Coordinates of C-alpha atoms in Angstrom, one line a residue:
L1 CA -110.6 -25.3 -108.7
A2 CA -108.3 -25.8 -105.7
A3 CA -109.4 -29.4 -105.3
A4 CA -108.9 -30.1 -109.0
L5 CA -105.4 -28.7 -108.9
R6 CA -104.5 -30.7 -105.9
D7 CA -105.8 -33.9 -107.7
L8 CA -103.6 -33.0 -110.7
R9 CA -100.5 -32.3 -108.7
A10 CA -99.1 -35.9 -108.9
P11 CA -99.8 -36.4 -112.7
I12 CA -98.3 -33.0 -113.5
S13 CA -95.2 -33.8 -111.4
R14 CA -94.8 -37.1 -113.3
V15 CA -94.9 -35.3 -116.6
V16 CA -92.6 -32.3 -115.9
S17 CA -90.0 -33.9 -113.4
H18 CA -86.7 -35.4 -114.5
R19 CA -86.4 -33.3 -117.7
G20 CA -89.9 -33.8 -118.9
L21 CA -89.9 -30.3 -120.3
R22 CA -87.2 -28.5 -122.2
G23 CA -85.2 -26.1 -120.1
G24 CA -86.7 -22.9 -121.3
S25 CA -90.2 -24.1 -120.9
Y26 CA -89.5 -25.4 -117.3
R27 CA -88.2 -22.0 -116.3
A28 CA -90.7 -19.8 -118.0
D29 CA -93.9 -21.8 -118.0
L30 CA -93.6 -23.9 -114.9
E31 CA -91.3 -22.1 -112.4
D32 CA -92.1 -18.5 -113.4
W33 CA -95.8 -18.9 -113.9
F34 CA -97.7 -22.1 -113.1
T35 CA -96.0 -23.0 -109.8
G36 CA -96.8 -19.6 -108.3
L37 CA -100.4 -19.9 -109.5
F38 CA -100.7 -23.4 -108.2
N39 CA -99.3 -22.5 -104.8
T40 CA -101.6 -19.5 -104.5
I41 CA -104.8 -21.5 -105.3
A42 CA -104.1 -25.0 -104.1
N43 CA -101.6 -24.8 -101.3
G44 CA -101.6 -23.1 -98.0
P45 CA -102.9 -23.6 -94.4
P46 CA -106.2 -25.2 -93.6
V47 CA -109.3 -23.0 -93.4
V48 CA -109.3 -22.8 -89.7
R49 CA -105.8 -21.2 -89.7
V50 CA -107.0 -18.6 -92.3
E51 CA -110.0 -17.8 -90.1
Q52 CA -107.7 -17.4 -87.1
L53 CA -105.4 -15.1 -89.0
G54 CA -108.4 -13.0 -90.1
A55 CA -109.5 -12.7 -86.5
L56 CA -106.0 -11.4 -85.5
V57 CA -106.3 -8.8 -88.3
D58 CA -109.8 -7.7 -87.2
A59 CA -108.4 -7.4 -83.6
G60 CA -105.5 -5.2 -84.8
V61 CA -102.8 -7.7 -83.8
V62 CA -101.7 -8.5 -87.3
R63 CA -101.2 -6.0 -90.1
F64 CA -100.4 -6.7 -93.8
L65 CA -98.0 -4.3 -95.4
G66 CA -98.8 -5.0 -99.0
P67 CA -97.3 -6.7 -102.1
D68 CA -93.7 -6.6 -103.2
L69 CA -92.5 -6.2 -99.6
R70 CA -89.2 -4.3 -99.0
V71 CA -87.1 -4.6 -95.9
A72 CA -84.0 -2.6 -95.0
E73 CA -81.9 -1.9 -91.9
D74 CA -82.5 1.4 -90.3
P75 CA -79.2 2.0 -88.3
A76 CA -80.4 5.3 -87.0
A77 CA -83.1 3.6 -84.9
P78 CA -81.6 0.9 -84.8
A79 CA -84.4 -1.1 -86.3
F80 CA -85.7 -2.8 -89.4
A81 CA -87.9 -0.8 -91.8
A82 CA -90.5 -2.6 -93.9
W83 CA -92.8 -1.1 -96.6
S84 CA -94.6 -1.8 -99.8
P85 CA -94.2 0.5 -102.8
A86 CA -97.9 -0.2 -103.6
V87 CA -99.2 1.2 -100.3
P88 CA -98.8 4.8 -99.3
G89 CA -97.5 5.8 -95.9
E90 CA -94.4 5.6 -93.7
P91 CA -92.4 2.4 -93.4
V92 CA -93.2 0.2 -90.4
R93 CA -90.2 -0.1 -88.0
A94 CA -89.5 -3.0 -85.6
R95 CA -86.5 -4.1 -83.5
V96 CA -87.0 -7.8 -84.5
L97 CA -87.3 -9.4 -87.9
V98 CA -88.4 -13.0 -88.3
D99 CA -87.5 -14.3 -91.8
A100 CA -90.0 -17.1 -92.6
W101 CA -89.7 -16.9 -96.4
L102 CA -89.4 -20.2 -98.3
Y103 CA -86.4 -19.6 -100.5
D104 CA -85.8 -21.2 -103.9
T105 CA -83.4 -24.2 -103.8
D106 CA -80.1 -23.3 -105.4
L107 CA -77.1 -25.6 -105.0
R108 CA -74.8 -22.9 -106.4
R109 CA -75.5 -20.6 -103.4
T110 CA -76.0 -23.1 -100.7
A111 CA -74.4 -22.5 -97.3
D112 CA -74.9 -26.1 -96.3
P113 CA -71.4 -27.6 -95.7
L114 CA -72.3 -31.1 -96.8
L115 CA -73.9 -30.2 -100.1
G116 CA -71.1 -27.7 -100.9
A117 CA -68.4 -30.2 -100.2
L118 CA -70.1 -32.9 -102.3
V119 CA -70.2 -30.6 -105.3
R120 CA -66.7 -29.2 -104.9
G121 CA -65.4 -32.7 -104.6
G122 CA -67.1 -34.0 -107.7
Q123 CA -69.4 -36.3 -105.7
A124 CA -72.5 -34.5 -106.7
R125 CA -73.6 -32.0 -109.4
P126 CA -76.2 -29.4 -110.1
H127 CA -79.3 -30.5 -112.1
V128 CA -79.3 -29.2 -115.7
I129 CA -82.3 -29.4 -118.1
P130 CA -81.2 -29.4 -121.8
D131 CA -83.1 -27.4 -124.4
R132 CA -82.8 -28.0 -128.1
E133 CA -84.2 -24.5 -128.8
G134 CA -81.8 -22.5 -126.5
E135 CA -79.4 -22.6 -123.6
P136 CA -79.6 -25.4 -121.0
Y137 CA -81.4 -24.4 -117.8
R138 CA -79.2 -24.8 -114.7
T139 CA -81.9 -25.2 -112.1
G140 CA -79.9 -25.2 -108.9
G141 CA -81.3 -28.5 -107.7
L142 CA -79.2 -31.5 -106.8
D143 CA -79.1 -34.1 -109.6
V144 CA -80.5 -37.5 -108.7
T145 CA -81.7 -40.5 -110.7
E146 CA -85.3 -41.0 -111.4
G147 CA -87.1 -43.4 -108.9
A148 CA -84.1 -44.5 -106.9
Q149 CA -83.1 -40.9 -105.9
E150 CA -79.4 -41.8 -106.1
V151 CA -77.1 -38.8 -106.1
V152 CA -75.3 -38.3 -109.5
D153 CA -71.7 -37.3 -109.3
G154 CA -69.8 -34.8 -111.5
A155 CA -69.1 -37.5 -114.2
G156 CA -72.8 -38.5 -114.4
R157 CA -72.5 -41.7 -112.4
P158 CA -75.2 -42.5 -109.7
H159 CA -73.9 -43.6 -106.3
P160 CA -75.6 -46.8 -105.1
G161 CA -75.5 -45.8 -101.5
R162 CA -76.0 -42.0 -101.5
F163 CA -79.5 -40.6 -101.8
A164 CA -81.2 -37.2 -101.8
Y165 CA -84.8 -36.4 -101.1
G166 CA -87.1 -33.4 -100.7
P167 CA -86.2 -29.7 -101.2
P168 CA -82.6 -30.3 -102.3
V169 CA -83.9 -32.0 -105.4
E170 CA -86.5 -29.3 -106.3
S171 CA -86.5 -28.7 -110.0
V172 CA -85.4 -32.3 -110.6
Q173 CA -88.8 -33.1 -109.2
W174 CA -91.7 -30.7 -109.0
L175 CA -93.1 -29.4 -105.6
T176 CA -91.0 -31.6 -103.3
A177 CA -91.9 -29.6 -100.2
T178 CA -95.7 -30.2 -100.5
I179 CA -97.3 -32.2 -97.7
A180 CA -98.6 -35.6 -98.6
R181 CA -102.4 -35.8 -98.9
P182 CA -104.2 -38.5 -96.8
G183 CA -105.3 -41.5 -98.8
S184 CA -103.5 -40.4 -102.0
N185 CA -100.7 -43.0 -102.1
S186 CA -98.3 -40.0 -102.2
S187 CA -95.2 -40.2 -104.4
T188 CA -93.3 -38.4 -101.6
L189 CA -94.0 -41.2 -99.1
L190 CA -93.4 -43.9 -101.8
Q191 CA -90.0 -42.3 -102.5
A192 CA -89.1 -42.3 -98.8
D193 CA -90.0 -46.0 -98.5
L194 CA -87.9 -46.8 -101.6
I195 CA -84.9 -44.9 -100.2
A196 CA -85.1 -46.6 -96.9
R197 CA -85.2 -50.0 -98.5
R198 CA -82.3 -49.3 -100.8
A199 CA -80.3 -47.8 -97.9
L200 CA -80.9 -50.9 -95.8
A201 CA -79.9 -53.1 -98.8
A202 CA -76.7 -51.1 -99.3
A203 CA -75.8 -51.4 -95.6
A204 CA -76.4 -55.1 -95.7
R205 CA -74.0 -55.4 -98.6
C206 CA -71.4 -53.8 -96.4
G207 CA -72.1 -56.1 -93.6
I208 CA -73.9 -53.6 -91.5
R209 CA -77.1 -54.8 -89.8
P210 CA -79.7 -52.6 -88.2
G211 CA -79.7 -52.7 -84.4

């Protein structure tokens, strides 16, 4: 099943990306359901890393706290307290917390100064998926053109020399952060090549030559 899902990743992405689904369906059926299922089954570390993690668990070095993890500051310690409501027992306390969670892309909440300035200045805009059966879905991704990856400004005009790629355009394209598979003619690598070619062409039009 995992191999089959990985083989289907590229065809599914071509169908659902760039407003291939109506807004409500993209949110409910893809983001809230299928993407999580896909990541659970078909994504993740290689088998050897899973085996190594299992060995650390068996040795008592690593401990899993359970689903729906909660973390809060404990100023009395001072420390962080972590626990799962599904697992009985006292919270685990530690002086150091490493946040390694992969957060959803949301241009509306970004702390990146470049992306924020582009949107505020009307030089970029959030991606919106229309829906004839309900409200448009404001995804939080950065709007770009299909294929060329040109950043679309607030008036809907693509910029010929400004491109976006990868996690900032998540929801415009599906699963941008997934690593390319060997021998798959990955769309991720094809996009990178196209952007490089178009950037070089734009520089040449401005009289800039690569050193």
